[in-house]
Coordinates of C-alpha atoms (C1' of nucleotides) in Angstrom, one line a residue:
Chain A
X1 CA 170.4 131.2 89.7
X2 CA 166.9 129.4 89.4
X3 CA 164.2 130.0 92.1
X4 CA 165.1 127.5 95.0
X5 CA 160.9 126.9 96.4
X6 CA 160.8 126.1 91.8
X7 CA 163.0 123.8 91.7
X8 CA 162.0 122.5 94.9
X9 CA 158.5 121.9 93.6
X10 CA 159.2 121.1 89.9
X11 CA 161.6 118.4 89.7
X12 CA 160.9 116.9 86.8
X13 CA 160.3 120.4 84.8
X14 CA 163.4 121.2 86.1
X15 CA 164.8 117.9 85.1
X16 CA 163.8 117.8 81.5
X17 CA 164.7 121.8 81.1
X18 CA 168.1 120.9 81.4
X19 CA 168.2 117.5 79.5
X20 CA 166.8 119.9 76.6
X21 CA 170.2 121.9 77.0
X22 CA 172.6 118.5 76.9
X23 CA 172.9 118.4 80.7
X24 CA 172.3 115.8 82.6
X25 CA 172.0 116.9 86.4
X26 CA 169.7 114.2 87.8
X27 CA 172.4 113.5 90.3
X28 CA 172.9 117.5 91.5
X29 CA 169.0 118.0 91.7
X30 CA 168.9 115.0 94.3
X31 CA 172.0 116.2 96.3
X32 CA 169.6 119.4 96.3
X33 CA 167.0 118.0 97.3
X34 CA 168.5 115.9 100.5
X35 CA 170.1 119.4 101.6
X36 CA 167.0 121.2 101.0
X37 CA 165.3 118.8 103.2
X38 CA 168.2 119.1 105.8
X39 CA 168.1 122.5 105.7
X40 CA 164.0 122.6 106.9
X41 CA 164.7 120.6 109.4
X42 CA 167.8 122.2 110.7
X43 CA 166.2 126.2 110.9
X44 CA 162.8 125.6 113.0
X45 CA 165.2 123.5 115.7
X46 CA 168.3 126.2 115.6
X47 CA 165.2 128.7 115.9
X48 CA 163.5 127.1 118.6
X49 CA 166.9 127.3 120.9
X50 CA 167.6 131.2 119.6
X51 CA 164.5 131.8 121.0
X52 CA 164.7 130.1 124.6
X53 CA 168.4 131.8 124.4
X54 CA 166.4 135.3 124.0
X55 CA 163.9 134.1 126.7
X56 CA 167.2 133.2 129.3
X57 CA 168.6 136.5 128.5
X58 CA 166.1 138.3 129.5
X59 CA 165.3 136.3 132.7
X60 CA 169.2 136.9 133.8
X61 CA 168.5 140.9 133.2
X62 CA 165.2 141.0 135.3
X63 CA 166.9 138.7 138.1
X64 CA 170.1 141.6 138.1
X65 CA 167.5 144.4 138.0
X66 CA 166.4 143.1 141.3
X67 CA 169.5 142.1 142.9
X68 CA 169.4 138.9 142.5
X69 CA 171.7 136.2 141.9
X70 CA 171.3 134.5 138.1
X71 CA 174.0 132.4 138.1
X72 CA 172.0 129.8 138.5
X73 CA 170.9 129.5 134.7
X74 CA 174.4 129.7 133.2
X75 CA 175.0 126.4 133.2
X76 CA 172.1 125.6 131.0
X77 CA 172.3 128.6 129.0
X78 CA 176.1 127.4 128.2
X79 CA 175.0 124.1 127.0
X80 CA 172.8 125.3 124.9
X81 CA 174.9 128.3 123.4
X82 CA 177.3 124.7 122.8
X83 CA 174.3 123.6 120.8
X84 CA 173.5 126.6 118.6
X85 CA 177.0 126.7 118.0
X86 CA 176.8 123.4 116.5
X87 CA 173.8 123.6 114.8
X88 CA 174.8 126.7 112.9
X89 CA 178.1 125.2 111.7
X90 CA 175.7 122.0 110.6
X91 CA 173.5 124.5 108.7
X92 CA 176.3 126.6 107.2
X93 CA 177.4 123.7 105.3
X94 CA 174.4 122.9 104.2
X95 CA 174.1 125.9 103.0
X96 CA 176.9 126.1 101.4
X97 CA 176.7 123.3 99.7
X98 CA 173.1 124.0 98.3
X99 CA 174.1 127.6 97.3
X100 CA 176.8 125.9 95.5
X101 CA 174.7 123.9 93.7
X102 CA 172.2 126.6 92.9
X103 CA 175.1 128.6 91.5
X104 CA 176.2 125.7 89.0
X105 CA 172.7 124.9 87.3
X106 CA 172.1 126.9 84.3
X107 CA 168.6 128.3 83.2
X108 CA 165.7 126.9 82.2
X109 CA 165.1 127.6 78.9
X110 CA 161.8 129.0 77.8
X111 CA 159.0 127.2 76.1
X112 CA 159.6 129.1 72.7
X113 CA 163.5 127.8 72.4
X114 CA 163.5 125.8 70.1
X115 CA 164.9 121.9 71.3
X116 CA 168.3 121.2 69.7
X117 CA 172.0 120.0 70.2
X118 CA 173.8 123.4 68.4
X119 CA 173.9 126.4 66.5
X120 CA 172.9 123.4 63.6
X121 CA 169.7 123.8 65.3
X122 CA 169.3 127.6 65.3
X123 CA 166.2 128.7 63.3
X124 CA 165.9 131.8 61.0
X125 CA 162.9 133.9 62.7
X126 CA 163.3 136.5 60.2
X127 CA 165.4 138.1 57.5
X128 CA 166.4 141.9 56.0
X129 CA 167.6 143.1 53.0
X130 CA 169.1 141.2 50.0
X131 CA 173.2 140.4 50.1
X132 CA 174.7 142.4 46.9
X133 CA 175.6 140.8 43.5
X134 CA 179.0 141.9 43.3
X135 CA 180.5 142.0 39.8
X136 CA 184.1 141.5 41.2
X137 CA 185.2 139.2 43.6
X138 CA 184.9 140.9 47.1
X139 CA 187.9 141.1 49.4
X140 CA 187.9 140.4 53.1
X141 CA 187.8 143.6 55.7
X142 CA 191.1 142.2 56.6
X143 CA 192.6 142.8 53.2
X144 CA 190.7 145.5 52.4
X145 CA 191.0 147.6 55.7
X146 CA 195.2 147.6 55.6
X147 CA 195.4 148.0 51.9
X148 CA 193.7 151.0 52.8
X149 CA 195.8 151.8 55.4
X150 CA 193.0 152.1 57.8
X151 CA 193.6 148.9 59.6
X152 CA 196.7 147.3 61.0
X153 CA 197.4 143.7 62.3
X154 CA 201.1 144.1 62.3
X155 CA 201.9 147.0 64.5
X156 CA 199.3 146.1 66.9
X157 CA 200.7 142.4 67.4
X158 CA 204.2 144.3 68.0
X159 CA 202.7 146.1 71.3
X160 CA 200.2 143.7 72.1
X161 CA 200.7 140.6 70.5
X162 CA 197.9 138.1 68.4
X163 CA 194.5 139.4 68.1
X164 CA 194.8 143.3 68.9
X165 CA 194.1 145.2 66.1
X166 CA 195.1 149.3 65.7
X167 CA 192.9 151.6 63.4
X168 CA 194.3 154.6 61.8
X169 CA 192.3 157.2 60.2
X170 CA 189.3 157.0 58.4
X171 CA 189.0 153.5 59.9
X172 CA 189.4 155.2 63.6
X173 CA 187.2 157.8 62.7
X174 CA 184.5 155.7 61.6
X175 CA 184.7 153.5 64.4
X176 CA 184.4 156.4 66.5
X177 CA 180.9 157.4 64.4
X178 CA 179.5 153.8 64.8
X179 CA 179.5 154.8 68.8
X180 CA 178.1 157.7 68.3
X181 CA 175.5 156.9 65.7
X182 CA 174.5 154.0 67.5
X183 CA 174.1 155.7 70.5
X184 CA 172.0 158.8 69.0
X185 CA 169.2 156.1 68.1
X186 CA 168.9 154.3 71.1
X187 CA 168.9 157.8 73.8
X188 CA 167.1 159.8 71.1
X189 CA 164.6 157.1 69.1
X190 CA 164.6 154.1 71.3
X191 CA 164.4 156.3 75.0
X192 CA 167.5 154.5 76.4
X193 CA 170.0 156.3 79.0
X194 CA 173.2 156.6 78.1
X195 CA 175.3 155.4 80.6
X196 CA 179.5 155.4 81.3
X197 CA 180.9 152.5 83.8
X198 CA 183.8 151.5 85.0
X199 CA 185.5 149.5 82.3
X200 CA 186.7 147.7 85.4
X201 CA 184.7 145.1 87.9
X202 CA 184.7 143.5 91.1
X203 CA 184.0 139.3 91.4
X204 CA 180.5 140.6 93.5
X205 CA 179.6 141.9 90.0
X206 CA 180.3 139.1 87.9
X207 CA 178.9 136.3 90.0
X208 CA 175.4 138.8 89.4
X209 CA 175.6 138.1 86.1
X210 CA 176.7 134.9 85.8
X211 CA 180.3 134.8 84.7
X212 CA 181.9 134.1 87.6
X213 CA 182.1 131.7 89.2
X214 CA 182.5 128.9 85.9
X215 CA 184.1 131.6 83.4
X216 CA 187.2 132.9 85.2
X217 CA 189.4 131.7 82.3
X218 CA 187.5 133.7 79.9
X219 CA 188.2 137.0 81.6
X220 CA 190.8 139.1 82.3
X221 CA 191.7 139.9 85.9
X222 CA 194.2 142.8 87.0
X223 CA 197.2 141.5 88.4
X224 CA 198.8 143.2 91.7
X225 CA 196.4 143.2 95.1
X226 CA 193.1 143.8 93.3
X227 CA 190.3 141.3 92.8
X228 CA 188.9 143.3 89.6
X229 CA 188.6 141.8 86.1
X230 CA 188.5 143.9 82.9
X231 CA 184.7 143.9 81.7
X232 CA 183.7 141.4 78.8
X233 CA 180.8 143.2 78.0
X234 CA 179.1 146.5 79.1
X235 CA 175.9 143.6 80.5
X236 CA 178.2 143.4 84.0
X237 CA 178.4 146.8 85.2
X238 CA 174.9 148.0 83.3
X239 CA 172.8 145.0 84.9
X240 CA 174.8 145.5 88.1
X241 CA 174.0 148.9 88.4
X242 CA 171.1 148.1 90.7
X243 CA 172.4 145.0 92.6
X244 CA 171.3 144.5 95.7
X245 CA 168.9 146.9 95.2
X246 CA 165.0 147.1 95.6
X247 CA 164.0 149.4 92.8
X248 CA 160.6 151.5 92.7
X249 CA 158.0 149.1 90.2
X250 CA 156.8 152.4 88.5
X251 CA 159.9 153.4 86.9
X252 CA 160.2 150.0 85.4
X253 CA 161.2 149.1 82.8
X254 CA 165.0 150.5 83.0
X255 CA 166.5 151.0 79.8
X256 CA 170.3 151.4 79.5
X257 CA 172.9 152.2 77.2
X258 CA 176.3 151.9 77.0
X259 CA 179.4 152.2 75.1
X260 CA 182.5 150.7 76.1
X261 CA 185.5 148.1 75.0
X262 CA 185.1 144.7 76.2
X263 CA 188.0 142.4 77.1
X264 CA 187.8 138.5 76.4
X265 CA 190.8 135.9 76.9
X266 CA 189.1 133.2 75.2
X267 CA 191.6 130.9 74.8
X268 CA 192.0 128.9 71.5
X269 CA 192.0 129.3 67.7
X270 CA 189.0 129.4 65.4
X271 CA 190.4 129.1 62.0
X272 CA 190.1 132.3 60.2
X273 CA 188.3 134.4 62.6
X274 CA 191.9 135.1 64.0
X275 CA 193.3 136.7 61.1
X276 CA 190.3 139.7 61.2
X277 CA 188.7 142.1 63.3
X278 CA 186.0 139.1 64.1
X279 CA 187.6 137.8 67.3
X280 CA 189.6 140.0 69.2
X281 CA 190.9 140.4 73.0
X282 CA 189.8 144.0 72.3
X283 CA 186.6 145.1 70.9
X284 CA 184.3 147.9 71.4
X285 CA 180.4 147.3 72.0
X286 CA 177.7 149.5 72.4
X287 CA 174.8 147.3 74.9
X288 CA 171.6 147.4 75.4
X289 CA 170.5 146.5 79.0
X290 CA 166.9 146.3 80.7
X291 CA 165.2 145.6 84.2
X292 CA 162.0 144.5 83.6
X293 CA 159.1 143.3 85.3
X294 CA 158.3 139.5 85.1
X295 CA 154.8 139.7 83.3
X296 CA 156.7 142.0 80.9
X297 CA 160.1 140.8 79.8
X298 CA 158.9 138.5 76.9
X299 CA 157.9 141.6 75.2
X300 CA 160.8 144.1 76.2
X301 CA 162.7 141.1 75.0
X302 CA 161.0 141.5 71.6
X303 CA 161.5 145.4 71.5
X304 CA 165.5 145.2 72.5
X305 CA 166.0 143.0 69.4
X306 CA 163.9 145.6 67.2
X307 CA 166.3 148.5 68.5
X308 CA 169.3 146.4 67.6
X309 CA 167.8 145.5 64.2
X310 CA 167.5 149.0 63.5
X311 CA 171.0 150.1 63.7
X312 CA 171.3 147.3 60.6
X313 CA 168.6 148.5 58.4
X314 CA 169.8 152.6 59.0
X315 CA 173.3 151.1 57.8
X316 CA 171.4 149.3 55.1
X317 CA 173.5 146.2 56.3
X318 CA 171.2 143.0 55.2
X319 CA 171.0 140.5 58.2
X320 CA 168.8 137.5 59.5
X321 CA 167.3 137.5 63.1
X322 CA 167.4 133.5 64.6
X323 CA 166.3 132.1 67.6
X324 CA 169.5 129.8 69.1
X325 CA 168.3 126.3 70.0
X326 CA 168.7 125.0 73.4
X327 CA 171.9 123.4 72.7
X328 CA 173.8 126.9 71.7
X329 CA 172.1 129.3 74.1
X330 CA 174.6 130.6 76.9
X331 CA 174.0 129.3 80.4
X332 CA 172.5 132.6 81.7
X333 CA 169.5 132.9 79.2
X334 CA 166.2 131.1 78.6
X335 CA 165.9 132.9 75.0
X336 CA 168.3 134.2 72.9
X337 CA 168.3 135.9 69.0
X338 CA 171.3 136.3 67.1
X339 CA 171.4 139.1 64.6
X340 CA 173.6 138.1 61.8
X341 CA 175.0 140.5 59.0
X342 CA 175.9 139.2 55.7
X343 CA 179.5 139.1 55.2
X344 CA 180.3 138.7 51.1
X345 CA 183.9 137.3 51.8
X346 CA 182.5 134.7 54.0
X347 CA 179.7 134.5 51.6
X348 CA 177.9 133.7 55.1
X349 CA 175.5 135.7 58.0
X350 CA 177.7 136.2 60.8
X351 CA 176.9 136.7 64.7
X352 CA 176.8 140.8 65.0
X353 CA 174.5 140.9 68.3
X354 CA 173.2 138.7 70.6
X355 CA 170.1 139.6 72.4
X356 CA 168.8 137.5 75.1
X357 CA 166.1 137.3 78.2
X358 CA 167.8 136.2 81.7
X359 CA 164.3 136.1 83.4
X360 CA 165.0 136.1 87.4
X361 CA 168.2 134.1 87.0
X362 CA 170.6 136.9 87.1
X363 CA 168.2 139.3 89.6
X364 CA 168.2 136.6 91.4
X365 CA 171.7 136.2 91.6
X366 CA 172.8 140.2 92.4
X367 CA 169.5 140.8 94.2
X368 CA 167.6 143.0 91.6
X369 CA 164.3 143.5 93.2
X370 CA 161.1 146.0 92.5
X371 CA 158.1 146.7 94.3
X372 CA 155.2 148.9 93.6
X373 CA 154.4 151.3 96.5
X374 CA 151.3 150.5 98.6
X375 CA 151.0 146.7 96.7
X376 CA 152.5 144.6 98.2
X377 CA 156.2 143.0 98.4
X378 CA 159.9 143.3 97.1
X379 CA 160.1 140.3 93.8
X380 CA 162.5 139.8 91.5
X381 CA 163.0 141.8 88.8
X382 CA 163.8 140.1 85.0
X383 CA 166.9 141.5 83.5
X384 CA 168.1 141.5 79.7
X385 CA 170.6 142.5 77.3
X386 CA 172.1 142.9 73.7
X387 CA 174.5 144.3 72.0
X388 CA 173.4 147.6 69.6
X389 CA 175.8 146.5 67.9
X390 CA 179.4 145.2 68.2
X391 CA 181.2 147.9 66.8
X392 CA 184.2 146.2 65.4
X393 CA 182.2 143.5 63.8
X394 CA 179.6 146.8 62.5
X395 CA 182.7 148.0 61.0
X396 CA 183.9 144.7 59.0
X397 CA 180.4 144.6 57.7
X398 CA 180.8 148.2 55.9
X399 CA 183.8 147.2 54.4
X400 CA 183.1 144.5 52.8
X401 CA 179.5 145.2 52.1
X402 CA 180.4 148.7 50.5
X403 CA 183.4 148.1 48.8
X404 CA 184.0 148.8 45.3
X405 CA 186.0 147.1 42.9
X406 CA 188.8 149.9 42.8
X407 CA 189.1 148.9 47.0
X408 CA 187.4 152.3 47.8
X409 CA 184.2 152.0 50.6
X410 CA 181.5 154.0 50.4
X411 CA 180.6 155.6 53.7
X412 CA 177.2 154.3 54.5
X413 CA 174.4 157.9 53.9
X414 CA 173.2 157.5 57.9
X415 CA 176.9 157.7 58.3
X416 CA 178.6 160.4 56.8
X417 CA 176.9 163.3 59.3
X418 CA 179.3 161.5 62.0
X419 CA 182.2 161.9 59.7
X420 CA 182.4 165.3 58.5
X421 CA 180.4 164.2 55.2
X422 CA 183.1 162.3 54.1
X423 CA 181.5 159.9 51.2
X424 CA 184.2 157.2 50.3
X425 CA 186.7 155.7 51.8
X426 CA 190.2 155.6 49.7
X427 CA 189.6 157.8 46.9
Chain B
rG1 C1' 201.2 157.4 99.5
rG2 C1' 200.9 159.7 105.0
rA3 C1' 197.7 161.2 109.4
rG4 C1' 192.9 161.2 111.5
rA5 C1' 187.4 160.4 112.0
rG6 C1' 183.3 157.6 110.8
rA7 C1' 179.5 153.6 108.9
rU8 C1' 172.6 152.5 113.1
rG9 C1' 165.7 151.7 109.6
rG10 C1' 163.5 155.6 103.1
rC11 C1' 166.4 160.0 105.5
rC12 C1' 168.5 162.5 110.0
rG13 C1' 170.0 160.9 114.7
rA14 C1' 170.3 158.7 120.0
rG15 C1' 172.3 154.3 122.2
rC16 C1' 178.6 152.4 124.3
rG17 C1' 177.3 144.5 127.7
rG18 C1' 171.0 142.5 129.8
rU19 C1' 163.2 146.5 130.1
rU20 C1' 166.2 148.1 122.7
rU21 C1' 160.2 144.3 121.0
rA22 C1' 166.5 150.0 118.0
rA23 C1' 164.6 156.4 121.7
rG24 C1' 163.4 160.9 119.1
rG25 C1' 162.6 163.6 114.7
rC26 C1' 161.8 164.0 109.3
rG27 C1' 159.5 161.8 105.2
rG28 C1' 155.5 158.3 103.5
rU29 C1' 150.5 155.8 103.9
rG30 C1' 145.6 155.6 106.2
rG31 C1' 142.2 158.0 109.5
rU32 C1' 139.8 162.0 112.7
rC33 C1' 138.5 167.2 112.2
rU34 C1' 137.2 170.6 107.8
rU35 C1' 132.9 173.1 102.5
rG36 C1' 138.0 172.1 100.6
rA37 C1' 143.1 172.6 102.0
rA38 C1' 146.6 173.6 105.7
rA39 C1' 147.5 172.9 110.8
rA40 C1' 146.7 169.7 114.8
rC41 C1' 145.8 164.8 116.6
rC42 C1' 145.7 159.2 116.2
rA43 C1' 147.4 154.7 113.9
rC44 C1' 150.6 152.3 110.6
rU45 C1' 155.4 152.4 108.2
rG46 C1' 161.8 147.7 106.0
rA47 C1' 164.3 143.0 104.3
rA48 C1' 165.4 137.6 104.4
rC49 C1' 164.2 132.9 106.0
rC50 C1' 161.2 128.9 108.6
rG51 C1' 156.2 126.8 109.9
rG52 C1' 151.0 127.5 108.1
rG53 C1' 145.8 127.0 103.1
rA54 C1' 145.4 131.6 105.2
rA55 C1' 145.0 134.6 109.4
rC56 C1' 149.2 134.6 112.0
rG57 C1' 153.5 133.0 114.7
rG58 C1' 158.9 132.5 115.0
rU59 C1' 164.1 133.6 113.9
rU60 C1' 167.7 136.7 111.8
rC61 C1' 169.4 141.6 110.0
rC62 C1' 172.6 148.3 113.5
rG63 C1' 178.6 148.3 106.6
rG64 C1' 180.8 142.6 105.5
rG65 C1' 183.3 138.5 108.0
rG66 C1' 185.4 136.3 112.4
rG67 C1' 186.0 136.3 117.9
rU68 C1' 185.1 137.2 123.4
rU69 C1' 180.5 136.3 126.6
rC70 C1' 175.3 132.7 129.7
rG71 C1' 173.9 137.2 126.7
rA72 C1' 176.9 142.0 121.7
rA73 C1' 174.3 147.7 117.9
rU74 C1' 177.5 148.2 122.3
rC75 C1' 184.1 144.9 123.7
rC76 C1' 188.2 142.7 120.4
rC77 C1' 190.3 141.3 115.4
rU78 C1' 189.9 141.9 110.2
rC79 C1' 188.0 143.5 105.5
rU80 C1' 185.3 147.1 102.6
rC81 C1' 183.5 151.8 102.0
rU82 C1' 182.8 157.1 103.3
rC83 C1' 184.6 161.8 105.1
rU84 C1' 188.6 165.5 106.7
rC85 C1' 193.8 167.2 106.3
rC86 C1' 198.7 166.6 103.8
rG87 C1' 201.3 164.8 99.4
rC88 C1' 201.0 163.4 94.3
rC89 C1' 198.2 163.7 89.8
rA90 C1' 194.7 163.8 84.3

RNA sequence: GGAGAGAUGGCCGAGCGGUUUAAGGCGGUGGUCUUGAAAACCACUGAACCGGGAACGGUUCCGGGGGUUCGAAUCCCUCUCUCUCCGCCA
């Protein structure tokens, strides 16, 4: 959610930070402003009768105290307990209506986004590591990993249907060591802490970070007499941790990681990402979330994609860092990088983490608030998050960036301590 | 799953229709005293919103929502959560 006084005050900044992302929401910004004006005139005259009401109230006490008769008053004090009563339905619409329109507007981006219509406009920041020469023609993970007999589309479609995937083996084993690995560096190197959520969430929790209420159809919800969805990404219950909260300014910023599997419906086919582990209704995920202060987020921003990077150059995985354009960015972010691995089958980099800065939109959305002891008031905290790295994705990358012409793998050196030294894959 | 008891400020805890602007205590902050500290004493001690340049003033908040009433922390309904006992269970 923006800041309602901001986008009170800025119109036209508002305005033109939303053209910049394709959206046109002159109309909704004047709807907002007409109720914001309702709404100021509505609470100083609702306030003004609370207060005679409290002022009545305390006449009828001291009249009973001495033994008098304060009947007298009622009938005023009814008519005007009619009027509050109006006025607070009147004001309850409005706002409704304003919340509601709050809820829908996306954030701003930031000044350093670069201006564009899509992921066309995306620009390189940054790049690791040279892709290999291969002296055969590299397979696909997806032909590689069930040759192998490590990966297996079939049996998983039987017991779950299109896009499940099972692992078996080496291919479980090193999935397993990705986790691990992964979240060695960030507790140990990068002074995250390691957290375990619920894998499930309420709606409360999602509206904090911004996929509910527009994003229903993405997720999956938990049929029966529960309102809880399956998590899409360890971001909901690691941001929400401290919704609603007002968290002490000196232990900021909060630093938290977590593994866990992440559950998208995404309806809709995309070609050959289907076939592989690339797009899945299942995936796992380890996620990198922090609470920041405002002054500071820019840089934490800037640190969290350094502690995702690293988890590429340990794996000696070559990948480019770009900034998304305002057109591509998600809804929730004002700056986003993507990391992207090289994948020789594709002969293209591919989306591996996505590391972005929410500002105040989501704190301000679950109530994440700080405030330094003896200065001053609660504020609104900045939140943001990235993946360190999307395992299953990770995972593809090895394969087909360490495959060798007989279909063997070589296990990646920071690897092989998390799998019992094993060296190769298939051999 | 069954039976029962609860939810009050940072924490503990009183209040059960109108001097509650939420008693009292603990904790915290500042001060007095002291060479220093402790103790004692004094003062202050949350959040949201509205008006205001600010100082400040006002309204709301006793788990959430709804109702009864001139007036609700207090009465009623409902939801959520917590605790105790029983059953089941990794």
């Amino acid at each position: 959610m923006l800041d309602p006084a901001f986008v009170r005050d800025h119109q036209d900044e508002v305005k033109r930070g939303l053209k910049s992302r394709g959206l046109d929401a002159d109309g909704e910004l004047e709807s907002l402003a007409t109720l914001e004006n309702r709404r100021r005139r509505l609470i100083p005259e609702l306030e003004g009768l609370k207060r005679e009401q409290n002022a009545a109230g305390d006449e009828v006490a001291r009249a009973k105290r001495q033994g008098k008769d304060a009947s007298g008053i009622f009938e005023a004090n009814r008519q005007r307990a009619q009027q509050i009563r109006q006025l607070s339905i009147e004001l309850d619409q409005v706002e409704q209506q304003r919340s509601g329109l709050l809820m829908s507007l996306p954030n701003l981006p930031h000044a350093s986004v670069p201006i564009g219509k899509s992921a066309a406009d995306n620009q390189v920041v940054r790049s690791w590591g040279e892709p290999r020469q291969f002296d055969f023609e590299p397979q696909a993970h997806s032909d590689l990993g069930p040759a192998l007999g490590i990966l297996d589309f079939e049996r998983a479609t039987k017991m779950s249907g299109a896009r499940f995937s099972v692992l078996l083996g080496a291919g479980a084993r090193m999935s397993r060591a990705l986790i691990d690995f992964m979240l060695d560096l960030h507790t140990r190197e990068h002074g995250y802490t390691e957290v375990a959520p619920p894998f499930l969430v309420n709606r409360a929790s999602l509206e904090g970070t911004g996929q509910l209420p527009k994003f229903e159809a993405d997720l999956f919800k938990i049929a029966g007499d529960w309102d809880l969805f399956l998590i899409p990404t360890a971001e909901v219950p690691l941001t929400n941790l401290h919704r609603a909260e007002i968290v002490d300014g000196d232990t900021l910023p909060l630093k938290y990681v977590a593994y866990t599997p992440c559950f998208r419906s995404e309806a809709g086919s995309y070609g050959a990402d289907v076939r592989g582990l690339i797009r899945q209704h299942q995936f796992d995920k380890v996620e990198l979330v922090k609470i920041t202060r405002p002054e500071d987020s820019y840089d934490e921003l800037e640190k969290l994609t350094l502690n995702a990077e690293e988890v590429l150059k340990r794996l000696g995985l070559p990948f480019q860092t770009v900034v998304l354009s305002t057109g591509d960015m998600g809804p929730t972010m004002a700056k986003t990088y993507d990391l992207e691995v090289w994948l020789p089958s594709q002969k293209k980099y591919r989306e591996i983490s996505s590391c972005s800065n929410a500002e105040g939109f989501q704190a301000r959305r679950a109530s994440i608030k700080f405030k330094t002891a003896g200065t001053g008031k609660a504020e609104f905290a900045h939140t943001m998050n990235g993946s360190g790295l999307a395992v299953g994705r990770t995972l593809v990358a090895i394969l087909e960036n360490y495959q060798q012409k007989d279909g063997s793998v070589v296990v990646p050196e920071a690897l092989r301590p998390y799998m019992g030294g094993m060296e190769v894959i298939g051999q």
